[in-house]
XYZ file of C-alpha atoms in Angstrom:
654
model
C -37.361 -13.933 -7.441
C -39.018 -10.679 -6.365
C -40.523 -10.269 -9.824
C -41.861 -13.839 -9.799
C -43.324 -13.563 -6.289
C -44.971 -10.271 -7.203
C -46.485 -11.828 -10.338
C -47.753 -14.786 -8.312
C -49.283 -12.495 -5.695
C -47.437 -14.222 -2.847
C -46.990 -11.233 -0.542
C -45.182 -13.032 2.310
C -42.568 -14.696 0.121
C -42.207 -11.401 -1.751
C -41.561 -9.543 1.529
C -38.978 -12.039 2.801
C -37.163 -12.114 -0.547
C -37.231 -8.314 -0.785
C -35.658 -8.163 2.686
C -32.751 -10.299 1.452
C -32.471 -8.325 -1.782
C -32.140 -5.124 0.253
C -29.188 -6.639 2.105
C -27.506 -7.377 -1.247
C -27.994 -3.748 -2.294
C -26.413 -2.562 0.973
C -23.289 -4.635 0.342
C -23.009 -2.927 -3.072
C -23.395 0.515 -1.503
C -26.722 1.132 -3.283
C -28.527 2.447 -0.209
C -31.446 4.154 -1.991
C -32.366 0.890 -3.743
C -31.930 -1.001 -0.479
C -34.294 1.313 1.383
C -36.875 1.137 -1.412
C -36.748 -2.662 -1.377
C -36.825 -2.923 2.420
C -39.817 -0.577 2.503
C -41.855 -2.975 0.404
C -41.114 -5.730 2.920
C -41.900 -3.449 5.863
C -45.329 -2.539 4.462
C -46.223 -6.214 4.022
C -45.129 -7.214 7.527
C -47.023 -4.283 9.066
C -50.187 -5.160 7.135
C -50.048 -8.877 8.005
C -49.032 -8.366 11.635
C -45.756 -10.306 11.292
C -44.169 -8.422 14.189
C -41.014 -10.511 14.520
C -40.251 -10.182 10.799
C -41.089 -6.469 11.041
C -38.561 -5.834 13.831
C -35.809 -7.535 11.823
C -36.497 -5.642 8.605
C -36.605 -2.391 10.594
C -33.127 -3.230 11.917
C -31.960 -3.670 8.342
C -33.570 -0.374 7.326
C -31.816 1.412 10.193
C -28.470 -0.126 9.171
C -28.932 1.144 5.602
C -29.968 4.591 6.878
C -26.870 4.745 9.057
C -24.590 3.702 6.190
C -26.118 6.359 3.945
C -25.427 9.104 6.496
C -28.970 9.590 7.871
C -27.857 9.168 11.487
C -30.892 10.692 13.273
C -33.365 8.728 11.186
C -31.334 5.551 11.734
C -31.357 6.045 15.507
C -35.121 6.492 15.526
C -35.617 3.368 13.385
C -33.256 1.319 15.578
C -35.176 2.356 18.693
C -38.514 1.394 17.110
C -37.076 -1.967 16.038
C -35.710 -2.532 19.553
C -39.109 -1.935 21.155
C -40.845 -4.385 18.822
C -38.148 -7.078 19.166
C -38.230 -6.858 22.969
C -42.032 -7.148 22.946
C -41.731 -10.232 20.739
C -39.022 -11.765 22.922
C -36.551 -11.898 20.003
C -33.375 -11.596 22.077
C -31.020 -12.340 19.182
C -32.476 -9.443 17.219
C -32.258 -7.243 20.335
C -28.548 -8.075 20.624
C -27.959 -7.354 16.923
C -29.778 -4.021 17.161
C -27.861 -3.115 20.315
C -24.537 -3.639 18.568
C -25.523 -1.588 15.519
C -26.993 1.163 17.707
C -23.780 1.328 19.745
C -21.808 1.734 16.500
C -24.122 4.562 15.458
C -23.825 6.301 18.818
C -20.059 6.098 18.595
C -20.022 7.484 15.054
C -22.123 10.455 16.216
C -19.774 11.035 19.205
C -22.366 10.108 21.825
C -19.780 7.951 23.553
C -21.365 7.704 27.003
C -24.638 6.503 25.484
C -22.664 4.007 23.381
C -20.995 2.643 26.547
C -24.366 2.158 28.247
C -25.751 0.467 25.137
C -22.771 -1.910 24.868
C -22.939 -2.902 28.544
C -26.613 -3.817 28.116
C -25.805 -5.626 24.905
C -23.092 -7.715 26.531
C -25.566 -8.819 29.212
C -28.020 -9.904 26.496
C -25.316 -11.846 24.644
C -24.207 -13.536 27.856
C -27.789 -14.682 28.502
C -27.947 -16.024 24.947
C -24.573 -17.780 25.375
C -23.013 -16.048 22.364
C -19.369 -15.810 23.526
C -17.920 -14.901 20.123
C -20.193 -11.890 19.636
C -19.853 -10.993 23.319
C -16.070 -10.968 22.907
C -16.211 -8.523 19.995
C -18.640 -6.306 21.915
C -16.293 -6.322 24.914
C -13.376 -5.262 22.704
C -15.481 -2.465 21.204
C -16.415 -1.328 24.706
C -12.731 -1.299 25.652
C -11.927 0.966 22.714
C -14.744 3.340 23.670
C -13.499 3.543 27.241
C -10.008 4.357 25.983
C -11.465 7.234 23.985
C -13.158 8.399 27.190
C -9.783 8.170 29.004
C -10.896 5.414 31.389
C -7.952 3.045 30.873
C -8.470 0.721 33.875
C -12.008 -0.087 32.738
C -10.779 -0.413 29.166
C -8.133 -2.909 30.269
C -10.687 -5.058 32.141
C -12.991 -5.271 29.129
C -10.135 -5.916 26.674
C -8.882 -8.770 28.856
C -12.444 -10.106 29.159
C -12.801 -10.117 25.370
C -9.404 -11.835 25.050
C -10.409 -14.550 27.538
C -13.611 -15.248 25.582
C -11.695 -15.574 22.301
C -9.249 -17.944 24.002
C -12.095 -19.970 25.498
C -13.715 -20.617 22.121
C -10.326 -20.994 20.343
C -10.836 -18.082 17.946
C -7.258 -17.279 16.764
C -8.282 -14.285 14.665
C -10.154 -12.666 17.508
C -7.380 -13.479 19.951
C -4.734 -11.859 17.730
C -6.525 -8.513 17.564
C -7.599 -8.737 21.225
C -3.954 -8.895 22.345
C -3.494 -5.620 20.464
C -6.344 -4.013 22.420
C -5.013 -5.371 25.686
C -1.615 -3.833 24.885
C -3.117 -0.428 24.173
C -5.256 -0.491 27.307
C -2.391 -1.614 29.539
C -0.152 1.130 28.189
C -2.825 3.752 28.765
C -3.176 2.430 32.323
C 0.568 2.925 32.896
C 1.728 -0.690 32.578
C 4.458 -0.378 29.929
C 6.008 -3.791 30.555
C 2.615 -5.524 30.395
C 1.721 -3.588 27.252
C 4.912 -4.659 25.459
C 4.358 -8.279 26.547
C 0.784 -8.183 25.208
C 1.829 -6.624 21.902
C 4.499 -9.308 21.495
C 1.871 -12.003 22.095
C -0.333 -10.434 19.425
C 2.549 -10.327 16.941
C 3.456 -13.966 17.678
C -0.100 -15.048 16.896
C -0.160 -12.841 13.813
C 2.972 -14.566 12.538
C 1.453 -17.970 13.287
C -1.612 -17.118 11.218
C 0.534 -15.689 8.412
C 2.616 -18.867 8.236
C -0.548 -20.757 7.254
C -1.135 -18.577 4.179
C 0.392 -20.449 1.251
C -0.464 -18.095 -1.605
C 2.368 -15.511 -2.055
C 0.048 -12.684 -3.083
C -2.296 -13.315 -0.169
C 0.699 -13.209 2.151
C 1.489 -9.789 0.674
C -1.913 -8.486 1.735
C -2.108 -10.390 5.026
C 0.066 -8.130 7.166
C -1.427 -5.064 5.476
C -4.901 -6.126 6.585
C -3.603 -6.695 10.133
C -1.022 -3.915 10.251
C -2.605 -2.277 13.316
C -1.512 -5.273 15.384
C 1.991 -5.106 13.953
C 2.214 -1.339 14.514
C 1.051 -1.260 18.150
C 4.397 -2.367 19.560
C 6.194 0.265 17.473
C 3.800 2.972 18.681
C 4.303 2.029 22.326
C 8.084 2.088 21.912
C 7.946 5.459 20.173
C 5.753 6.870 22.927
C 8.240 5.619 25.513
C 11.070 7.255 23.558
C 9.306 10.598 23.977
C 9.173 10.026 27.728
C 12.683 8.548 28.070
C 14.771 9.540 25.029
C 17.998 8.004 26.379
C 16.592 4.595 27.350
C 17.185 2.779 24.029
C 13.600 2.830 22.800
C 14.552 4.466 19.472
C 16.559 1.421 18.401
C 13.872 -1.005 19.597
C 11.197 0.965 17.715
C 13.234 0.814 14.494
C 13.661 -2.924 14.905
C 9.899 -3.357 15.450
C 9.095 -1.141 12.460
C 11.469 -3.015 10.166
C 10.155 -6.443 11.178
C 6.852 -5.706 9.437
C 8.047 -3.994 6.259
C 8.140 -5.632 2.813
C 7.825 -9.117 4.286
C 6.281 -10.664 1.179
C 9.049 -9.191 -0.972
C 11.636 -10.648 1.400
C 9.914 -14.018 1.006
C 10.504 -13.747 -2.757
C 14.109 -12.655 -2.331
C 14.870 -15.490 0.081
C 12.828 -17.962 -1.999
C 10.815 -19.245 0.946
C 8.471 -17.780 3.572
C 10.144 -17.556 6.934
C 9.670 -16.240 10.435
C 10.622 -12.573 10.857
C 13.836 -13.370 12.740
C 15.078 -15.494 9.811
C 16.054 -12.370 7.888
C 15.231 -9.582 10.312
C 16.796 -6.166 10.143
C 20.238 -6.118 11.744
C 21.228 -2.612 12.837
C 24.882 -3.502 13.380
C 25.074 -5.045 9.907
C 23.522 -1.920 8.379
C 25.923 0.327 10.246
C 28.830 -1.779 8.989
C 27.664 -1.042 5.408
C 27.554 2.712 6.063
C 30.549 5.018 6.023
C 31.072 8.587 7.166
C 29.338 9.913 4.034
C 26.368 7.520 4.079
C 23.132 7.541 6.097
C 20.004 5.449 6.360
C 16.892 7.651 6.620
C 13.768 5.677 7.525
C 10.314 7.230 7.948
C 7.224 6.076 9.846
C 4.045 8.126 9.471
C 1.610 8.264 12.369
C -1.694 9.950 13.071
C -0.609 12.509 15.665
C 3.100 12.574 14.826
C 5.530 10.915 12.448
C 9.137 9.858 12.938
C 12.389 9.572 11.025
C 15.359 7.482 12.065
C 18.728 8.692 10.811
C 21.363 5.960 11.085
C 25.081 6.471 10.579
C 28.046 4.120 11.037
C 28.273 4.891 14.757
C 24.999 6.570 15.715
C 21.208 6.470 15.528
C 18.983 9.505 15.954
C 15.173 9.621 16.030
C 13.491 12.849 14.929
C 9.853 13.714 15.521
C 7.872 15.050 12.536
C 4.337 16.251 11.823
C 1.421 13.812 11.591
C 0.359 11.879 8.517
C -2.436 14.250 7.466
C -0.199 17.333 7.619
C 2.497 15.659 5.516
C 0.025 14.285 2.970
C -1.519 17.748 2.637
C 1.882 19.037 1.505
C 2.655 16.093 -0.807
C -0.499 16.203 -2.912
C -0.299 19.849 -4.109
C 3.335 19.437 -5.171
C 2.584 16.269 -7.132
C -0.430 17.987 -8.702
C 1.955 20.621 -10.057
C 4.791 18.391 -11.214
C 2.804 15.436 -12.579
C 1.585 15.148 -16.138
C -1.918 16.283 -15.196
C -0.575 19.573 -13.858
C 1.397 22.384 -15.424
C 4.715 20.593 -14.935
C 5.941 23.671 -13.055
C 7.038 22.920 -9.516
C 6.042 25.764 -7.231
C 9.078 26.818 -5.133
C 6.734 27.488 -2.203
C 5.242 23.978 -2.379
C 8.676 22.379 -2.676
C 9.859 24.298 0.379
C 6.680 23.530 2.362
C 7.242 19.797 1.974
C 10.985 20.144 2.571
C 10.315 21.933 5.853
C 8.134 19.052 7.017
C 10.157 15.975 6.037
C 13.750 17.066 5.403
C 14.680 20.255 7.254
C 14.322 18.631 10.725
C 16.772 15.863 9.676
C 19.616 17.987 8.331
C 21.692 18.185 11.508
C 21.459 14.415 11.971
C 22.435 13.761 8.341
C 25.468 15.991 8.820
C 28.241 15.662 6.231
C 26.719 12.646 4.448
C 26.239 12.792 0.679
C 24.749 9.319 0.107
C 21.316 8.477 1.475
C 19.358 5.230 1.642
C 15.729 6.308 2.110
C 12.962 4.017 3.350
C 9.784 6.028 2.825
C 6.312 5.417 4.220
C 2.774 6.157 3.049
C 2.477 9.290 0.902
C 6.255 9.757 1.039
C 6.671 6.799 -1.332
C 5.384 9.101 -4.099
C 7.633 12.053 -3.242
C 10.396 13.175 -5.648
C 13.040 13.666 -2.951
C 15.505 14.813 -5.614
C 13.359 17.935 -6.105
C 13.246 18.934 -2.442
C 15.153 22.064 -1.450
C 18.627 21.957 0.112
C 20.223 24.542 2.396
C 21.444 26.644 -0.549
C 17.998 26.811 -2.136
C 18.848 24.345 -4.899
C 17.520 20.844 -5.391
C 18.394 18.054 -2.966
C 19.959 16.060 -5.798
C 22.715 18.683 -5.965
C 24.063 17.517 -2.641
C 22.943 13.914 -2.311
C 23.046 10.599 -4.103
C 19.658 9.020 -3.370
C 18.804 5.332 -3.105
C 15.354 4.075 -2.086
C 14.177 0.759 -0.690
C 10.889 -0.619 0.711
C 12.843 -1.585 3.842
C 16.386 -1.523 5.146
C 16.338 -5.334 5.321
C 15.514 -5.471 1.595
C 18.395 -3.098 0.836
C 20.812 -5.329 2.746
C 19.515 -8.404 0.933
C 19.914 -6.743 -2.480
C 23.368 -5.436 -1.629
C 25.461 -8.007 0.234
C 28.925 -6.811 1.167
C 30.658 -9.370 -1.059
C 28.663 -8.707 -4.243
C 30.715 -8.081 -7.359
C 29.133 -5.762 -9.966
C 28.639 -7.072 -13.498
C 30.219 -5.606 -16.628
C 28.707 -3.144 -19.100
C 26.330 -5.287 -21.146
C 22.787 -4.102 -21.851
C 19.634 -5.839 -23.066
C 17.268 -3.274 -24.629
C 13.539 -3.809 -25.277
C 12.015 -0.715 -26.895
C 9.637 0.863 -29.428
C 6.892 -1.818 -29.536
C 4.141 -1.822 -32.193
C 0.844 -0.742 -30.613
C -1.509 0.566 -33.293
C -3.285 -0.984 -36.256
C -2.211 1.960 -38.419
C 1.497 1.685 -37.520
C 3.498 1.875 -40.798
C 5.669 -1.019 -39.629
C 2.737 -3.415 -40.098
C 2.875 -5.432 -43.321
C -0.821 -5.201 -44.085
C -3.811 -2.962 -43.345
C -6.139 -2.929 -41.591
C -5.055 -4.936 -38.555
C -7.495 -6.472 -36.044
C -7.945 -4.756 -32.654
C -5.610 -5.583 -29.711
C -6.431 -8.504 -27.397
C -9.224 -8.172 -24.835
C -6.739 -8.273 -21.922
C -5.051 -5.094 -23.147
C -8.352 -3.361 -23.938
C -9.613 -4.097 -20.415
C -6.440 -2.845 -18.734
C -6.249 0.332 -20.839
C -9.909 1.061 -20.138
C -9.345 0.592 -16.395
C -6.392 3.005 -16.626
C -8.515 5.580 -18.454
C -6.436 5.294 -21.640
C -8.134 5.058 -25.029
C -5.066 4.883 -27.230
C -1.429 3.809 -26.960
C 0.683 6.043 -29.207
C 4.066 4.974 -30.514
C 6.978 5.907 -28.248
C 9.220 7.301 -30.969
C 11.930 8.541 -28.640
C 12.259 5.092 -27.095
C 13.893 4.172 -30.421
C 16.407 6.950 -29.801
C 17.100 5.425 -26.379
C 17.630 1.986 -27.908
C 20.002 3.309 -30.576
C 21.986 5.374 -28.069
C 22.333 2.528 -25.573
C 23.387 0.095 -28.274
C 26.038 2.533 -29.431
C 27.322 3.148 -25.893
C 27.443 -0.558 -25.021
C 28.878 -1.628 -28.384
C 29.334 -5.382 -28.578
C 27.744 -5.755 -25.154
C 24.280 -4.787 -26.439
C 21.296 -6.994 -27.227
C 18.601 -4.976 -28.986
C 14.949 -6.012 -29.368
C 12.753 -3.377 -31.011
C 9.600 -3.211 -33.156
C 7.939 -6.644 -33.302
C 10.767 -8.197 -31.292
C 9.870 -5.946 -28.349
C 7.349 -8.569 -27.316
C 6.012 -10.247 -24.221
C 7.643 -13.507 -25.254
C 11.006 -11.709 -25.482
C 10.822 -10.716 -21.811
C 9.415 -14.047 -20.662
C 12.300 -15.671 -22.525
C 14.737 -13.967 -20.172
C 13.674 -16.574 -17.621
C 15.916 -19.030 -19.455
C 19.117 -17.962 -17.737
C 19.715 -14.584 -19.377
C 21.989 -12.319 -17.358
C 23.962 -9.148 -17.655
C 24.506 -5.696 -16.336
C 21.342 -3.859 -17.453
C 17.882 -4.759 -18.735
C 16.361 -1.601 -20.257
C 12.633 -1.540 -21.085
C 11.095 1.435 -22.902
C 7.381 0.756 -23.373
C 3.966 1.881 -22.199
C 2.932 0.751 -18.729
C -0.528 0.560 -17.195
C -0.754 1.158 -13.448
C -3.934 0.307 -11.551
C -3.672 1.161 -7.858
C -6.943 -0.615 -7.041
C -6.356 -3.916 -8.840
C -2.625 -4.698 -9.191
C -3.354 -7.493 -11.658
C -4.451 -4.850 -14.171
C -0.982 -3.302 -13.928
C 1.809 -4.277 -16.264
C 3.968 -3.476 -19.291
C 2.404 -3.243 -22.747
C 4.729 -4.676 -25.387
C 4.171 -5.208 -29.103
C 0.514 -6.056 -29.799
C 1.073 -7.358 -33.356
C 3.446 -9.749 -35.094
C 5.146 -9.066 -38.432
C 2.110 -10.349 -40.352
C -0.185 -7.918 -38.569
C -1.828 -10.569 -36.438
C -2.779 -9.422 -32.911
C -1.012 -11.034 -29.994
C -0.989 -10.726 -26.225
C 1.541 -8.050 -25.378
C 0.417 -7.340 -21.821
C 3.014 -8.516 -19.278
C 1.310 -8.439 -15.866
C 2.859 -8.046 -12.424
C 2.127 -11.652 -11.509
C 3.951 -12.821 -14.653
C 7.083 -10.829 -13.813
C 7.598 -11.956 -10.206
C 8.167 -15.674 -10.959
C 10.923 -14.900 -13.490
C 14.474 -15.785 -12.518
C 16.440 -12.784 -13.723
C 20.133 -12.138 -13.203
C 20.567 -8.453 -13.945
C 22.462 -5.919 -11.894
C 19.961 -3.245 -12.908
C 16.539 -3.028 -14.561
C 15.658 0.362 -16.040
C 11.938 0.945 -16.614
C 11.921 3.903 -18.974
C 8.184 4.449 -18.864
C 5.391 6.204 -16.990
C 4.657 5.711 -13.272
C 6.611 2.445 -13.087
C 7.435 2.998 -9.401
C 3.762 3.348 -8.424
C 1.025 0.864 -7.583
C -1.405 -0.167 -4.880
C -0.053 0.928 -1.499
C -0.310 -1.743 1.194
C 0.507 -0.754 4.786
C 3.864 -2.264 5.661
C 4.384 -4.032 2.346
C 4.642 -0.848 0.270
C 3.699 -0.274 -3.357
C 2.650 -3.291 -5.453
C 4.535 -1.855 -8.401
C 6.575 -2.962 -11.382
C 9.652 -2.053 -9.353
C 8.707 -4.526 -6.641
C 7.954 -7.221 -9.212
C 11.376 -6.917 -10.852
C 13.162 -6.910 -7.493
C 11.276 -10.085 -6.575
C 12.291 -11.583 -9.932
C 15.989 -11.149 -9.163
C 17.062 -7.648 -10.202
C 19.552 -6.146 -7.742
C 18.303 -2.641 -8.465
C 15.565 -0.880 -10.454
C 15.256 2.611 -11.884
C 11.606 3.601 -12.297
C 9.377 6.670 -12.470
C 6.943 8.337 -10.084
C 4.661 9.923 -12.707
C 3.876 9.911 -16.471
C 7.169 11.058 -17.963
C 7.947 13.165 -21.016
C 9.136 10.960 -23.903
C 11.782 13.354 -25.241
C 13.103 14.368 -21.804
C 13.352 10.706 -20.779
C 15.483 9.903 -23.830
C 17.770 12.795 -22.896
C 17.998 11.710 -19.254
C 18.756 8.111 -20.199
C 21.573 9.130 -22.534
C 23.241 11.061 -19.732
C 22.566 8.335 -17.184
C 24.153 5.574 -19.270
C 27.125 7.731 -20.156
C 27.860 8.100 -16.436
C 27.068 4.442 -15.726
C 29.474 3.164 -18.409
C 32.146 5.411 -16.891
C 31.968 3.254 -13.772
C 29.588 5.152 -11.512
C 27.060 3.349 -9.300
C 23.459 3.440 -10.614
C 22.339 5.940 -7.943
C 25.398 8.129 -8.616
C 24.895 7.954 -12.384
C 21.225 8.911 -12.013
C 22.193 11.805 -9.786
C 24.705 13.027 -12.372
C 22.112 12.877 -15.161
C 19.537 14.705 -13.026
C 22.017 17.404 -12.015
C 22.909 18.015 -15.657
C 19.259 18.247 -16.679
C 18.408 20.588 -13.801
C 21.255 22.918 -14.802
C 19.898 23.438 -18.342
C 17.089 25.928 -18.907
C 15.225 23.622 -21.289
C 15.048 20.766 -18.793
C 15.327 22.611 -15.472
C 11.783 21.898 -14.232
C 11.695 18.832 -11.912
C 8.862 17.433 -14.036
C 11.472 16.404 -16.617
C 14.043 14.720 -14.383
C 12.970 14.292 -10.723
C 10.450 11.516 -11.361
C 13.053 8.770 -11.827
C 14.270 7.022 -8.663
C 16.701 4.198 -7.984
C 15.628 1.348 -5.695
C 18.202 -1.116 -4.442
C 21.121 -1.164 -2.016
C 23.814 1.396 -1.355
C 26.151 -0.618 -3.591
């Protein structure tokens, strides 16, 4: 349209269209193009004397300048726009500019000026009868006043914003406003009122969530509103610091658990439900623990983090360093151990992380040798098996480790009356990926399907080599299981083979050895790549996506994903990682073994042989994995954690 208006010589339509085009560029993050386009509109409005249009395009220019980091220039442009809009009597534009200018002042730490600006802005909005925008401005003002440690004023403005949202029946605004009221009341010393307000916010959050019918949107819903869910937990934790013997530790754990892995619990219970329908039950968890078992549950926070250690008769809450400090110790260790690093785990980096997340817990863990770990944030990527124990060895030497996205999920996967299956195994391994694979009956073969090409490109992978040692795994497992083995390799290692398991297949173990593609930005580009050709060399869709796995109705005691990074995925606050592990748990697996990084093909075959040997001897999956990892760590060839520490077991204590 800009091109056509320019060709027609229609300067006014060109300027108005350019103003809208600039807004589109801003939403794409292309600020230089936005400013160039806006400037063309500005010149036209200045030349023609269209002062009202000029003030509005100047406001847009200032917004783009602010977003691009040019704070001083943005402030100057906002102030010029404000003067023109006031002279023209454009009160709506004045209110818009006031809100944006207050945001800018806050971002540049000029908080007192931002407060003054917001107060004036609220008066303008009240005169315009814009209660919705006034409500959001009042909430923003409340947050600013909290930063300035003026809690009574903050409480008044938060409650004013809440009342406006209630007056216009805005449930979304009301939900978040209750959260702000809770924070302000707590800062003002009203703990009871703060907890009541946070509970009101959570109740409204649950009401809104119950209206979301799409399962995947429910998975992201609480993540997008996790601040509201977390406020009650944070207040309870703060009270625990003040009154450690008043029972706040248990209440904080209950609050934390009520907002973890909710969408996964929906899948496991087959229907969405209110949180109390399958809420975490501390007494039930303690009944499942014995003297040698502990639940260790983490919650990362900005200023400080926490870990609950739960035994059969006790609960202890330990304070840890803040999220940024812990993440700063996680990333360097993973950079060493992962496939993109040297594979050599620095003892100093292992100890640095151990000192932050494990050393403070050791007294509380006591004589236990079995741990159920519910990690949080960056800790979901940590190879706990490679942390350092008191003797200087690896943590796996002393502990059998089980992981779960929440304690409630672990209890659901591991009911007390569950009977383990036998020793059957269904193996899917060694798919055909390449057109030049000698197993193809004719040459050359067409390229793989577009879906696989797109996903591999998004993952930064140009080629999928044959996993030769996955054939060794398949042969070894078939030999160990004997008559209890079903073996699908080569062309039979196909997408249709796995989808066919939805027809009532069951057994002890489903073992999949294939390439996986993990996309932590778009989970629907994550999945398992199975055979891309049939026996005649014709290409076929071999890409099994996350959303195709979850609806399956599997009946396997254990799924083993012998592939790269199968435990990773997009990390949603509260919900956890949208990973292959989560998808198979939702599909009915009682436990999953998966990897935290791109694994070594040969080392994985070795680890799996040792794991299944222990498993067939009657050990629990977590115990069998521990035995295999201990054996690998004790041998010089495989001693580096890169080879063995990346595999983790998710499920129940069993």
